[in-house]
Coordinates of C-alpha atoms and ligand atoms in Angstrom, one line a residue:
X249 CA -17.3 -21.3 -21.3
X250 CA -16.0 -19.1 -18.6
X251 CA -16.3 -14.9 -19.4
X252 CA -13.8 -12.7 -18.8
X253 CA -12.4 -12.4 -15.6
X254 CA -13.1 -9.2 -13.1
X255 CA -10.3 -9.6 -11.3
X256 CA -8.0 -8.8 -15.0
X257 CA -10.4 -5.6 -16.2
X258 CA -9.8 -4.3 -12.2
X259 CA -5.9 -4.3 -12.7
X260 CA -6.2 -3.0 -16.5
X261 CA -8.6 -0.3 -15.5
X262 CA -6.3 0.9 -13.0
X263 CA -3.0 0.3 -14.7
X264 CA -4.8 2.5 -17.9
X265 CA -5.7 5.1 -15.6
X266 CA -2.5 5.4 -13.8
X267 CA -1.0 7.4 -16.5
X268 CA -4.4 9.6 -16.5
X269 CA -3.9 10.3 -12.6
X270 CA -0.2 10.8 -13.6
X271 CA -0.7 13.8 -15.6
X272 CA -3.9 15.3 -13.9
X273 CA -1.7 16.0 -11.0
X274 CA -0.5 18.8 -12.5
X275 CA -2.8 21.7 -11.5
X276 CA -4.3 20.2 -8.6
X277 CA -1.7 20.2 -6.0
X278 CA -3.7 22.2 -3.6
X279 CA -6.0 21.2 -0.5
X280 CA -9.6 21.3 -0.4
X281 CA -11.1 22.1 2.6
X282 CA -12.0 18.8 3.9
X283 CA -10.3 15.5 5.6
X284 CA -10.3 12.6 4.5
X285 CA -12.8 9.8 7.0
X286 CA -8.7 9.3 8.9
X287 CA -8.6 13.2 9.7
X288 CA -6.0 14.1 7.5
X289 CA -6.6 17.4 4.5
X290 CA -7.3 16.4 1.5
X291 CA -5.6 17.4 -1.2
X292 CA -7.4 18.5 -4.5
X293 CA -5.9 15.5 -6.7
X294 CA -6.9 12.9 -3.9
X295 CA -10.3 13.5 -4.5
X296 CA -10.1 13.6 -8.2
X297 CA -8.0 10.3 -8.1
X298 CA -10.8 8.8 -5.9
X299 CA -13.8 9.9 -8.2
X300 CA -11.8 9.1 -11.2
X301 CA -11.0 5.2 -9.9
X302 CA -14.7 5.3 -8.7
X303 CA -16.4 5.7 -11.3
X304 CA -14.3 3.3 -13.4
X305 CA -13.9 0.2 -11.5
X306 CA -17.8 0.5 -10.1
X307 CA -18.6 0.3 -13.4
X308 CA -17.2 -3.2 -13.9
X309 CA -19.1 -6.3 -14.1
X310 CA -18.1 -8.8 -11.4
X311 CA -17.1 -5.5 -9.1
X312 CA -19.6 -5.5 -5.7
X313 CA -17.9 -2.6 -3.7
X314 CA -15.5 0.6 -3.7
X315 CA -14.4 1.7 -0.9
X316 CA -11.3 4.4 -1.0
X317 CA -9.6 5.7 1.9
X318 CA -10.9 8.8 0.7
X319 CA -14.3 8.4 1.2
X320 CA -16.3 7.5 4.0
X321 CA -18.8 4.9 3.0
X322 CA -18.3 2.0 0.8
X323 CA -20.0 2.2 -2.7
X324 CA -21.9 -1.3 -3.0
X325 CA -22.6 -1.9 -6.6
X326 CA -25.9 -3.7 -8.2
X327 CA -24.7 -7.5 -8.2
X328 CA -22.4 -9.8 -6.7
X329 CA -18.7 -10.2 -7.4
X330 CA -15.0 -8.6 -6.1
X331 CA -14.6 -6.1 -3.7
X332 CA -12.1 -3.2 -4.3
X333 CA -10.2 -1.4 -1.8
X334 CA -8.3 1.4 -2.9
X335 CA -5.5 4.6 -1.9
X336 CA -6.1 6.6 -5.0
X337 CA -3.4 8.5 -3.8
X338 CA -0.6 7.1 -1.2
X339 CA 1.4 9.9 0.0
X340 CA -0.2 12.4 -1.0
X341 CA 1.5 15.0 1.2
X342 CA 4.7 14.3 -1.5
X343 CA 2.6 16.9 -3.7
X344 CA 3.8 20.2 -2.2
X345 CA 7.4 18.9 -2.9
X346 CA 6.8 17.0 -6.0
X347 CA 8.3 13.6 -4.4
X348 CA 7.7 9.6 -5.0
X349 CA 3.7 9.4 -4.8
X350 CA 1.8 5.7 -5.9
X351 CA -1.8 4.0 -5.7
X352 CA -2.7 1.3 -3.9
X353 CA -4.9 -1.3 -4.3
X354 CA -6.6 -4.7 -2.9
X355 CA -9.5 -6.7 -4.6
X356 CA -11.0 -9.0 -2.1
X357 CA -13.4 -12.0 -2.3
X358 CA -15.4 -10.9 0.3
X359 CA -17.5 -7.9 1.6
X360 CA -15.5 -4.8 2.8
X361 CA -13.9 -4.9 5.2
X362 CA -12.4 -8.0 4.9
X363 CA -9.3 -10.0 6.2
X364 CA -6.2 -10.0 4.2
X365 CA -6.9 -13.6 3.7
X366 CA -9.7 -12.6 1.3
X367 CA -7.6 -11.1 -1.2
X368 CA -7.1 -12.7 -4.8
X369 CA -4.8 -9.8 -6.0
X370 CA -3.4 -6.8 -4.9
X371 CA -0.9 -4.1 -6.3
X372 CA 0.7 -0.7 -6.3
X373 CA 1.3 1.6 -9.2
X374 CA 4.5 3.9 -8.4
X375 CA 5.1 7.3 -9.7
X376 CA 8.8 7.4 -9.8
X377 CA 10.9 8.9 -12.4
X378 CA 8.9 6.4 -14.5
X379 CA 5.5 5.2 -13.7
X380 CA 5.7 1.1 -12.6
X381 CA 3.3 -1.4 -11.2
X382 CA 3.6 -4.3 -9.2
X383 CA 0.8 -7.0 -9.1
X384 CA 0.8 -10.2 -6.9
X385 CA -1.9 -12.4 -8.0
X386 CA -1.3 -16.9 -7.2
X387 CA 1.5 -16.0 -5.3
X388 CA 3.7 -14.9 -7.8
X389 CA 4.8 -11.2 -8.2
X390 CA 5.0 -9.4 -11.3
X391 CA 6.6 -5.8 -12.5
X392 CA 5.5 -4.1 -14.9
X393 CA 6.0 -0.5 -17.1
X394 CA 3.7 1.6 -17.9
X395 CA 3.3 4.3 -20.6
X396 CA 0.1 5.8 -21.9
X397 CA -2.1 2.8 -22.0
X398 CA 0.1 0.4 -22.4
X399 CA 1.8 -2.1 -19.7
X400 CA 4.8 -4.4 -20.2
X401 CA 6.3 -6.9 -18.1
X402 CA 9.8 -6.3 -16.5
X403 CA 10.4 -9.1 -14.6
X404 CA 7.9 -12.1 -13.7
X405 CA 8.2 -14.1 -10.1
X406 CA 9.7 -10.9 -8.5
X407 CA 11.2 -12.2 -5.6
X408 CA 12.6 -10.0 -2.5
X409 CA 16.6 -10.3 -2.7
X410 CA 17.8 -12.2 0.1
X411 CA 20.5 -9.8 1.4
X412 CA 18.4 -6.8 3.0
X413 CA 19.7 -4.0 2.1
X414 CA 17.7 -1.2 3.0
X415 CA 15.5 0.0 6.4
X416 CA 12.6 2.7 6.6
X417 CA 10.6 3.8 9.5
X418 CA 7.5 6.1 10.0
X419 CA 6.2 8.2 12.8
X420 CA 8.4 10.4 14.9
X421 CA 11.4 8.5 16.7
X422 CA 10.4 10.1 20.3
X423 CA 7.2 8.4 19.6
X424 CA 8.4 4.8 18.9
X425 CA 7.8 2.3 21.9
X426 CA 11.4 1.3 23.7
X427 CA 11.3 -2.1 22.2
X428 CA 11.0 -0.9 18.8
X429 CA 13.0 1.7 19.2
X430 CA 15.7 -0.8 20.2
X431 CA 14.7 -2.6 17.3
X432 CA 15.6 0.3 15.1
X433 CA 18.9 0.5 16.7
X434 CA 19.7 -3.0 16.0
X435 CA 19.1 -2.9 12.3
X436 CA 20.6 1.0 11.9
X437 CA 23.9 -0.8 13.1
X438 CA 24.4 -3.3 11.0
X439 CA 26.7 -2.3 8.2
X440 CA 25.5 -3.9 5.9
X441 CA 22.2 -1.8 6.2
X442 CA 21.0 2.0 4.2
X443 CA 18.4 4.1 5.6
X444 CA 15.6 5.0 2.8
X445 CA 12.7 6.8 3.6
X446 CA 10.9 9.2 1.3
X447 CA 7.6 9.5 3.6
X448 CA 5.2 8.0 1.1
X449 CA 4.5 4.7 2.0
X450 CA 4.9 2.7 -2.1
X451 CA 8.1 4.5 -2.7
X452 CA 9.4 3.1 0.5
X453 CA 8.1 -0.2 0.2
X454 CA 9.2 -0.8 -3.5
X455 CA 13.0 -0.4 -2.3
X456 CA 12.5 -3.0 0.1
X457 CA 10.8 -5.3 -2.8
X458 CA 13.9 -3.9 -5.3
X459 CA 16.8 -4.2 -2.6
X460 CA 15.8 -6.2 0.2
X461 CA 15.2 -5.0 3.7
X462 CA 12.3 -3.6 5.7
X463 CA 9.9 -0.8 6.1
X464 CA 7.8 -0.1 9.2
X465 CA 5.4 1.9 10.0
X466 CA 4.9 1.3 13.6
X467 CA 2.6 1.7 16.9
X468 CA 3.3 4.9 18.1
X469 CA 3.2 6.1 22.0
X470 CA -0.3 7.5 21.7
X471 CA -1.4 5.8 18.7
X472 CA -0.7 1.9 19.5
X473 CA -2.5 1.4 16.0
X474 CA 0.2 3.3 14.3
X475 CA -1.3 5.2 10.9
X476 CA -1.6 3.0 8.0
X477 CA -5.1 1.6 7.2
X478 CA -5.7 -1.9 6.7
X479 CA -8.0 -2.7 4.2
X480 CA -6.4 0.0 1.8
X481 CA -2.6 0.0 2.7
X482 CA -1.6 -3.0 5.5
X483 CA -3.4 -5.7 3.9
X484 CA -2.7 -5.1 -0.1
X485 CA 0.8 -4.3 0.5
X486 CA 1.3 -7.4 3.0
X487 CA -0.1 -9.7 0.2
X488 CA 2.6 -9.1 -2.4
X489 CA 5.6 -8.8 0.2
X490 CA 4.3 -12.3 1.1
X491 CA 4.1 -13.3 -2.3
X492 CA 7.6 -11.8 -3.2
X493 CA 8.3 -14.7 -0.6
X494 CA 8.8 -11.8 2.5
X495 CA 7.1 -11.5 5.2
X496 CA 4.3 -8.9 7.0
X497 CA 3.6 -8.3 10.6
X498 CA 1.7 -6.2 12.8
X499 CA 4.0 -6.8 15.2
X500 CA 2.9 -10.2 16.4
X501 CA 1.5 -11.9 13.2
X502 CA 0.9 -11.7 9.4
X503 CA -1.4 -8.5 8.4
X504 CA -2.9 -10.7 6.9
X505 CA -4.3 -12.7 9.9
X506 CA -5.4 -8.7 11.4
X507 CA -9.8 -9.3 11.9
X508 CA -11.1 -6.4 10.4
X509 CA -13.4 -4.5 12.0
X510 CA -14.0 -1.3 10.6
X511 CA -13.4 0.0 6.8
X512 CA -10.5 2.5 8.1
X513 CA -9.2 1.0 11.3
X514 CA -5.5 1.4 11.3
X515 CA -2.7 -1.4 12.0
X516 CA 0.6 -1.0 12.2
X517 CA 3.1 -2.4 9.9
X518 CA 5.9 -4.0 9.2
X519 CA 6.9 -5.5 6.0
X520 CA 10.5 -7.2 4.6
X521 CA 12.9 -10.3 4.6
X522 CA 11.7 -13.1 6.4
X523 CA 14.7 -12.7 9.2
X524 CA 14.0 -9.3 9.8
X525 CA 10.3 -9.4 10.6
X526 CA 10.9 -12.5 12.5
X527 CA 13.8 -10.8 14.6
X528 CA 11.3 -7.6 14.7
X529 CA 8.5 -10.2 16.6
X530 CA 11.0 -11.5 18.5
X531 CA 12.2 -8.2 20.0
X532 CA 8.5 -6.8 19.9
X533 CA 6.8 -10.2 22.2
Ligands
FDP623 P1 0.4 10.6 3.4 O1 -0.1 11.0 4.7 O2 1.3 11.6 2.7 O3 -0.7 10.0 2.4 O4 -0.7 6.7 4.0 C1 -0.2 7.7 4.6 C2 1.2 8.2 4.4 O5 1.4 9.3 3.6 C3 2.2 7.1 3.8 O6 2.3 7.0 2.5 C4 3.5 7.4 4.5 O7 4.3 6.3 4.7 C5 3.0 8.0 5.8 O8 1.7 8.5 5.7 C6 3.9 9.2 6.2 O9 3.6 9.6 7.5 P2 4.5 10.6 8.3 O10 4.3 11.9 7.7 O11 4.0 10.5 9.7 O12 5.9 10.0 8.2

């Protein structure tokens, strides 16, 4: 007889502790005075997010390594199993003004850090005006509610609508290469397209999964591997838009295809309707 599965106590864990992180943001909406292993400040309630996920999902049987883009090192647990990649916090600088905030995570088959083709799962927890999760697990999407400990199902084999509807980009326009910046042009002028942006990364994302569209995060003029990290934010977010039956790119092929090479090496990203992302490629070559 098989035991229970790691991959299922991972997403319960963090899906139970979402509405703990949820409430123990208020109070710790400061700083500390250290950065994160990217260089960016820390704020109080990413670390406390980071040691809270920590010592939880370490603590799971079947769970060989934490790594958080919070930390610098990867925890390697005793025994063999999933490793966990995790943004306890994603846009954390959505504090200050009390806006859209989530948690991201990845659970790979293989040691950290590991191609996007090692994941088995992956999710985000949002914390909107509710708090929601969704999960991609077999290549079907899921959506789900949370309150207190409890999760329920919203809507099984979530699907991205076919008719995009809304666009998002990161990073400062002057800072966009020409072709993408042509790019942008192309998909600000089609009427039938919104811009959405709310500068943390889920929030943005999940209106592309609820309405159609695409988000980007891009290379930048000076940062050709744009800012979003792979193992905690490119890959995990790439393997449900897939799922959702989208598509991901870092601007010439799936995320999920990026080699990894270092725990925090960045990649940009660009995540939607099949159409767009091909047109984006296209445009990009
Ligand atoms: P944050 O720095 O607030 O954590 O992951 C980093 C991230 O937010 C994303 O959530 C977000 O999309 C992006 O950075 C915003 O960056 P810009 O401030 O450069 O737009």
């Amino acid at each position: 007889m098989s035991g229970p599965d790691p991959v299922d106590d991972v997403v319960a864990t963090i899906a139970r502790s979402a509405s703990e992180i949820r409430q123990g943001l208020v109070g710790r909406r400061g700083d500390v005075d250290e950065e994160n292993p990217s260089g960016e400040t820390q704020a109080e309630a990413d670390v406390w997010a980071d040691e809270l996920l920590e010592d939880r999902l370490t603590s799971i049987d079947g769970v060989a390594q934490y790594a958080s883009e919070e930390r610098s090192e990867i925890v390697d647990c005793e025994g063999e199993g999933y490793c966990v990649a995790v943004d306890p916090l994603d846009g954390s600088s959505n504090l200050k003004s009390n806006n859209t905030m989530g948690t991201v995570f990845g659970i790979y088959d293989e040691p950290l850090p590991a191609p996007g083709t090692a994941l088995v799962a992956s999710g985000w927890i949002l914390y909107g005006p509710i708090t929601t999760m969704a999960y991609a697990r077999d290549g079907s999407v899921t959506r789900y509610e949370l309150t207190g400990g409890e999760r329920t199902v919203v809507e099984e084999n979530v699907t991205i609508p076919a008719d995009p509807l809304v666009y998002g980009f990161g990073g400062r326009v002057p800072d966009w290469p020409e072709e993408f910046d042509a790019y942008a042009r192309e998909v600000e002028s089609d009427p039938g397209h919104k811009l959405r942006y709310g500068g943390a990364m889920i929030g943005d994302v999940n209106q592309v999964l609820t309405y159609g569209g695409i988000f980007a995060y891009p290379a930048l003029e000076g940062a050709p591997r744009g800012k979003l990290r792979l193992q905690f934010e490119g890959n995990p977010i790439a393997y449900l838009i897939e799922a959702a039956g989208g598509r991901s790119s870092d601007g010439s092929q799936s995320i999920l295809e990026v080699e990894p090479t270092d725990v925090h090496q960045r990649v940009p990203v660009h995540v939607g309707n099949t159409e767009l992302i091909d047109r984006l490629e296209t445009v990009l070559e």
